[in-house]
Coordinates of C-alpha atoms and ligand atoms in Angstrom, one line a residue:
M1 CA 71.7 96.4 103.5
S2 CA 75.0 97.2 99.8
A3 CA 76.2 100.1 98.9
I4 CA 74.6 101.5 95.4
R5 CA 78.2 101.9 93.6
P6 CA 78.9 101.8 89.6
S7 CA 80.5 98.6 88.9
R8 CA 83.6 99.9 86.5
K9 CA 87.0 100.4 87.3
R10 CA 87.8 103.4 89.3
N11 CA 91.0 105.0 87.9
V12 CA 92.6 107.8 89.7
A13 CA 90.4 110.5 87.0
T14 CA 87.4 109.1 88.9
I15 CA 88.9 109.0 92.0
R16 CA 90.5 112.8 91.9
N17 CA 86.5 113.9 90.0
Q18 CA 85.0 113.2 93.1
K19 CA 86.6 116.4 94.8
G20 CA 83.5 117.1 97.1
G21 CA 81.3 115.3 95.8
E22 CA 80.7 111.5 96.5
P23 CA 82.7 110.9 99.6
I24 CA 85.4 108.8 98.5
V25 CA 85.3 104.9 100.4
C26 CA 88.9 103.9 101.5
L27 CA 90.3 100.7 102.7
T28 CA 94.0 98.2 103.0
A29 CA 93.8 95.5 101.6
Y30 CA 97.1 93.1 102.2
T31 CA 95.5 89.9 100.5
A32 CA 93.3 88.6 97.7
M33 CA 91.0 87.2 99.8
M34 CA 90.8 90.0 101.1
A35 CA 90.3 92.3 98.7
E36 CA 87.3 89.8 96.8
I37 CA 85.3 90.7 100.3
L38 CA 85.9 94.7 100.1
D39 CA 85.6 95.7 96.9
S40 CA 82.4 96.0 96.5
S41 CA 82.1 97.8 99.1
V42 CA 85.3 100.8 97.9
D43 CA 86.8 103.0 95.6
V44 CA 90.0 103.1 96.9
L45 CA 92.1 99.4 98.2
L46 CA 95.5 100.3 99.1
V47 CA 98.0 98.1 99.9
G48 CA 99.4 99.9 102.7
D49 CA 102.6 99.4 104.3
S50 CA 100.3 99.5 107.6
L51 CA 100.8 94.6 106.6
G52 CA 104.3 95.5 109.2
T53 CA 102.6 95.7 112.1
V54 CA 98.9 94.1 111.0
L55 CA 100.4 91.1 109.8
H56 CA 103.8 90.5 110.6
G57 CA 104.4 91.7 114.4
H58 CA 106.4 94.4 113.3
E59 CA 106.6 97.9 115.7
T60 CA 106.8 100.1 113.4
T61 CA 106.4 100.2 109.5
I62 CA 109.7 100.6 108.7
P63 CA 110.8 97.3 108.3
V64 CA 109.5 96.8 105.3
T65 CA 110.9 96.4 102.4
I66 CA 109.8 96.3 98.6
D67 CA 109.8 93.1 98.5
D68 CA 107.3 93.0 101.1
M69 CA 104.6 95.4 99.1
I70 CA 105.2 93.4 96.2
Y71 CA 104.4 90.6 98.0
H72 CA 101.6 91.5 98.7
G73 CA 100.2 93.5 96.1
R74 CA 100.3 90.9 93.8
S75 CA 98.1 89.2 95.9
V76 CA 95.5 91.8 96.6
A77 CA 95.8 92.5 92.3
R78 CA 94.7 88.6 91.3
A79 CA 91.5 89.3 93.5
N80 CA 91.2 92.1 89.5
P81 CA 89.1 94.5 91.9
K82 CA 87.2 97.2 90.4
A83 CA 88.5 99.5 93.0
L84 CA 91.4 101.5 92.5
L85 CA 94.4 99.1 93.6
V86 CA 98.0 101.5 95.3
V87 CA 100.2 100.3 97.0
D88 CA 102.7 102.3 99.2
V89 CA 106.0 102.8 99.0
P90 CA 108.2 102.3 102.0
F91 CA 110.7 103.7 104.1
G92 CA 113.6 103.6 102.7
S93 CA 112.8 103.1 98.5
Y94 CA 112.2 106.9 97.9
E95 CA 113.6 109.8 100.2
A96 CA 117.3 109.5 98.7
G97 CA 116.0 111.2 95.5
P98 CA 113.4 111.6 92.9
E99 CA 115.6 108.8 90.6
Q100 CA 115.3 105.9 93.6
A101 CA 111.6 106.7 93.9
Y102 CA 111.3 106.8 90.0
A103 CA 113.0 102.5 90.0
T104 CA 111.1 101.3 93.2
T105 CA 107.7 102.7 91.6
A106 CA 108.5 101.8 88.5
R107 CA 109.4 98.2 90.1
I108 CA 106.3 98.3 92.4
L109 CA 103.6 99.1 89.8
K110 CA 105.0 96.1 87.0
E111 CA 105.5 93.4 89.7
T112 CA 102.1 94.3 91.0
G113 CA 99.9 95.9 88.0
A114 CA 98.5 98.3 91.1
D115 CA 96.9 101.7 89.6
A116 CA 98.9 103.5 91.9
V117 CA 101.3 104.4 94.3
K118 CA 101.4 106.2 97.7
L119 CA 103.9 108.0 99.8
E120 CA 104.8 109.6 102.9
G121 CA 106.1 113.7 102.9
G122 CA 104.8 117.4 101.6
V123 CA 107.2 119.9 100.8
A124 CA 110.5 117.8 101.4
Q125 CA 109.1 114.7 98.5
A126 CA 106.8 117.3 96.2
P127 CA 110.2 117.4 93.3
T128 CA 110.1 113.4 94.5
I129 CA 105.8 113.7 93.3
E130 CA 106.7 116.2 90.6
F131 CA 109.2 113.2 88.5
L132 CA 106.8 110.6 88.8
V133 CA 104.4 112.1 87.8
N134 CA 105.6 113.2 84.3
R135 CA 107.1 109.7 83.9
G136 CA 103.6 108.1 84.3
V137 CA 103.8 106.6 88.0
P138 CA 99.9 108.5 89.8
V139 CA 101.7 109.1 93.0
M140 CA 98.5 109.8 96.5
G141 CA 100.1 112.1 98.7
H142 CA 100.1 111.3 102.6
I143 CA 100.9 114.2 104.8
G144 CA 99.9 115.3 108.7
L145 CA 100.5 112.4 110.5
R146 CA 103.8 110.4 108.7
P147 CA 104.0 106.7 110.3
Q148 CA 107.3 106.0 108.2
A149 CA 108.4 109.5 110.2
V150 CA 107.7 108.3 114.0
R151 CA 111.5 107.5 114.2
A152 CA 111.9 111.3 114.3
T153 CA 108.5 113.3 115.2
G154 CA 109.5 111.0 118.9
G155 CA 105.8 109.2 118.3
Y156 CA 103.0 109.3 117.3
R157 CA 101.6 112.6 117.1
I158 CA 98.1 114.9 116.6
V159 CA 99.4 117.2 113.4
G160 CA 97.7 120.7 113.8
K161 CA 98.0 121.7 117.6
T162 CA 100.4 124.7 117.0
E163 CA 100.2 127.2 114.7
E164 CA 103.3 126.2 113.0
E165 CA 102.2 122.8 112.7
C166 CA 99.1 124.7 110.3
T167 CA 101.8 126.6 108.6
N168 CA 103.6 124.1 107.5
L169 CA 100.6 121.3 106.9
K170 CA 98.4 123.4 105.0
E171 CA 102.6 124.3 103.0
D172 CA 102.8 120.1 102.4
A173 CA 99.2 120.0 101.0
D174 CA 99.7 123.1 98.3
A175 CA 103.2 121.6 97.5
V176 CA 101.8 118.2 97.0
T177 CA 98.7 119.1 95.3
K178 CA 101.0 121.3 92.7
A179 CA 103.4 118.3 92.8
G180 CA 100.0 116.3 91.0
A181 CA 99.3 114.1 93.0
F182 CA 95.9 112.6 92.0
A183 CA 95.6 112.6 95.9
V184 CA 96.3 112.9 100.1
V185 CA 95.6 111.2 102.5
L186 CA 95.3 113.4 105.8
E187 CA 96.7 111.4 109.2
G188 CA 95.8 112.4 112.4
V189 CA 95.2 116.0 111.7
V190 CA 93.1 117.9 113.5
E191 CA 89.6 118.8 112.6
A192 CA 89.6 122.8 112.0
L193 CA 92.4 122.6 109.9
A194 CA 92.0 119.5 108.2
A195 CA 88.5 121.3 106.5
E196 CA 90.3 124.1 105.9
I197 CA 93.1 122.1 104.4
T198 CA 89.8 119.8 101.7
K199 CA 88.4 124.2 101.0
Q200 CA 92.9 124.8 100.2
I201 CA 93.3 122.1 97.5
D202 CA 91.7 120.9 94.0
I203 CA 92.6 117.4 95.0
P204 CA 90.7 114.9 96.8
T205 CA 91.7 114.6 100.5
I206 CA 91.3 111.1 102.3
G207 CA 91.8 111.4 105.8
I208 CA 91.7 108.7 108.8
G209 CA 91.7 110.7 111.8
A210 CA 91.2 113.4 110.5
S211 CA 87.3 114.6 110.6
P212 CA 84.4 113.9 108.6
H213 CA 85.5 117.6 106.5
C214 CA 87.3 115.5 104.0
D215 CA 87.0 114.6 100.8
G216 CA 86.9 110.4 101.5
Q217 CA 87.8 108.4 104.5
I218 CA 90.5 105.3 105.1
L219 CA 91.0 102.7 107.8
V220 CA 92.4 99.5 108.0
T221 CA 90.4 97.0 107.4
E222 CA 91.6 95.1 111.0
D223 CA 91.2 98.1 113.2
L224 CA 87.0 98.4 111.9
L225 CA 86.8 94.8 112.1
G226 CA 87.8 94.2 115.5
M227 CA 91.3 92.1 115.1
F228 CA 92.7 95.1 117.9
E229 CA 91.9 95.4 121.5
K230 CA 93.2 98.8 121.5
T231 CA 93.4 100.9 119.2
P232 CA 93.2 104.6 118.7
K233 CA 90.5 107.3 119.2
F234 CA 89.5 108.0 115.4
V235 CA 88.7 103.7 114.9
R236 CA 85.5 102.6 114.5
K237 CA 84.6 98.7 115.3
F238 CA 82.1 97.6 113.1
A239 CA 82.5 94.1 114.1
D240 CA 84.7 92.0 116.8
L241 CA 86.1 89.5 115.2
R242 CA 88.8 88.7 117.6
N243 CA 86.3 87.9 119.8
E244 CA 84.1 85.8 117.1
I245 CA 87.1 84.1 116.0
S246 CA 88.7 83.1 119.7
T247 CA 85.2 81.3 120.4
A248 CA 85.2 79.5 117.0
V249 CA 88.5 77.8 117.8
E250 CA 87.5 77.3 121.0
Q251 CA 84.7 75.5 120.0
Y252 CA 86.8 73.9 117.1
A253 CA 89.9 72.6 119.6
N254 CA 86.7 71.5 121.9
E255 CA 85.0 69.5 119.7
V256 CA 88.6 68.1 118.1
R257 CA 89.3 67.0 121.9
E258 CA 85.4 65.6 122.9
R259 CA 86.5 63.9 119.3
T260 CA 82.9 65.5 117.7
F261 CA 84.9 66.5 114.6
P262 CA 85.0 64.8 112.6
T263 CA 81.5 63.8 111.9
E264 CA 80.6 61.0 109.3
A265 CA 79.2 63.6 107.5
E266 CA 82.7 66.1 107.0
T267 CA 84.6 62.5 106.3
Y268 CA 85.5 60.5 102.5
S269 CA 84.1 56.8 102.9
G270 CA 84.6 54.4 100.1
N271 CA 87.1 53.5 98.2
K272 CA 87.6 57.4 95.8
T273 CA 90.7 58.9 98.0
T274 CA 91.6 61.7 94.8
I275 CA 90.2 64.4 94.9
P276 CA 90.7 65.9 90.7
L277 CA 92.3 69.6 91.0
P278 CA 92.2 72.1 90.5
I279 CA 89.5 73.0 93.9
K280 CA 86.7 75.1 93.3
K281 CA 86.3 77.5 95.3
A282 CA 82.9 76.3 96.0
Q283 CA 84.5 73.1 97.7
R284 CA 87.2 74.5 99.8
Ligands
KIV1 O1 99.6 102.5 105.8 C1 98.4 101.7 105.6 O2 97.2 101.4 106.0 C2 98.5 103.9 105.9 C3 97.2 103.7 105.7 C4 95.8 103.4 107.4 C5 96.4 104.6 105.2 O3 99.2 104.5 105.0

């Protein structure tokens, strides 16, 4: 089964034009290898700052640095994806104001080759988004549950359970749209509110834990692959790689200990001891 998907390079206009049409398929990728595997099925690849928790063992995304994002952004860009490549702007590198945000995002775009950046915040970040967009930095917004604000909000809380939260989030969505974002992630938003915002604004909404009513969906790839034992309610595990990896590694360990790996077929014999470089991928 393969998804039918045009093979042209995605840009911010093609994503924006998908508003109300074909759902926008987005996933996170932190490495060239993962980007190569995902690219033919998705519209957007996000180098999310979730890499701090998923790859690097941090408890939150707060410790993630600009250098971390650039390192992984470059890696994904080397896969030359047809999908739109978006890189997250990490905590502490844009909130001080538009000038700080411009310096950070210009560096991210220049040093990674990404197509766009994503930053968290609604009304409070609208002037910054406008400043960036006016200077040629394409911005994806991110409102609702904001993982970078977890210390201020006291936890990962679903948004839209009170009148006040609904009003505030609708204002955030409007502000981000008017500021010129080409799309906005809605994270952890109750269904009715996500549906209302999706109707209210004329840029695509990309949902994560925000119901099927959004214009697109995003998940952390390692979540959908079943790499974690515990995942939030909104995650569907489309594979069980954690168990598959454990089983494969146990088998490898047994065979090394039993000396049944490697066999003769997996051994270089004779006097040819050098392998010509570069090693082709197929030879690995
Ligand atoms: O950091 C991230 O991976 C994200 C998405 C999951 C939306 O922001």
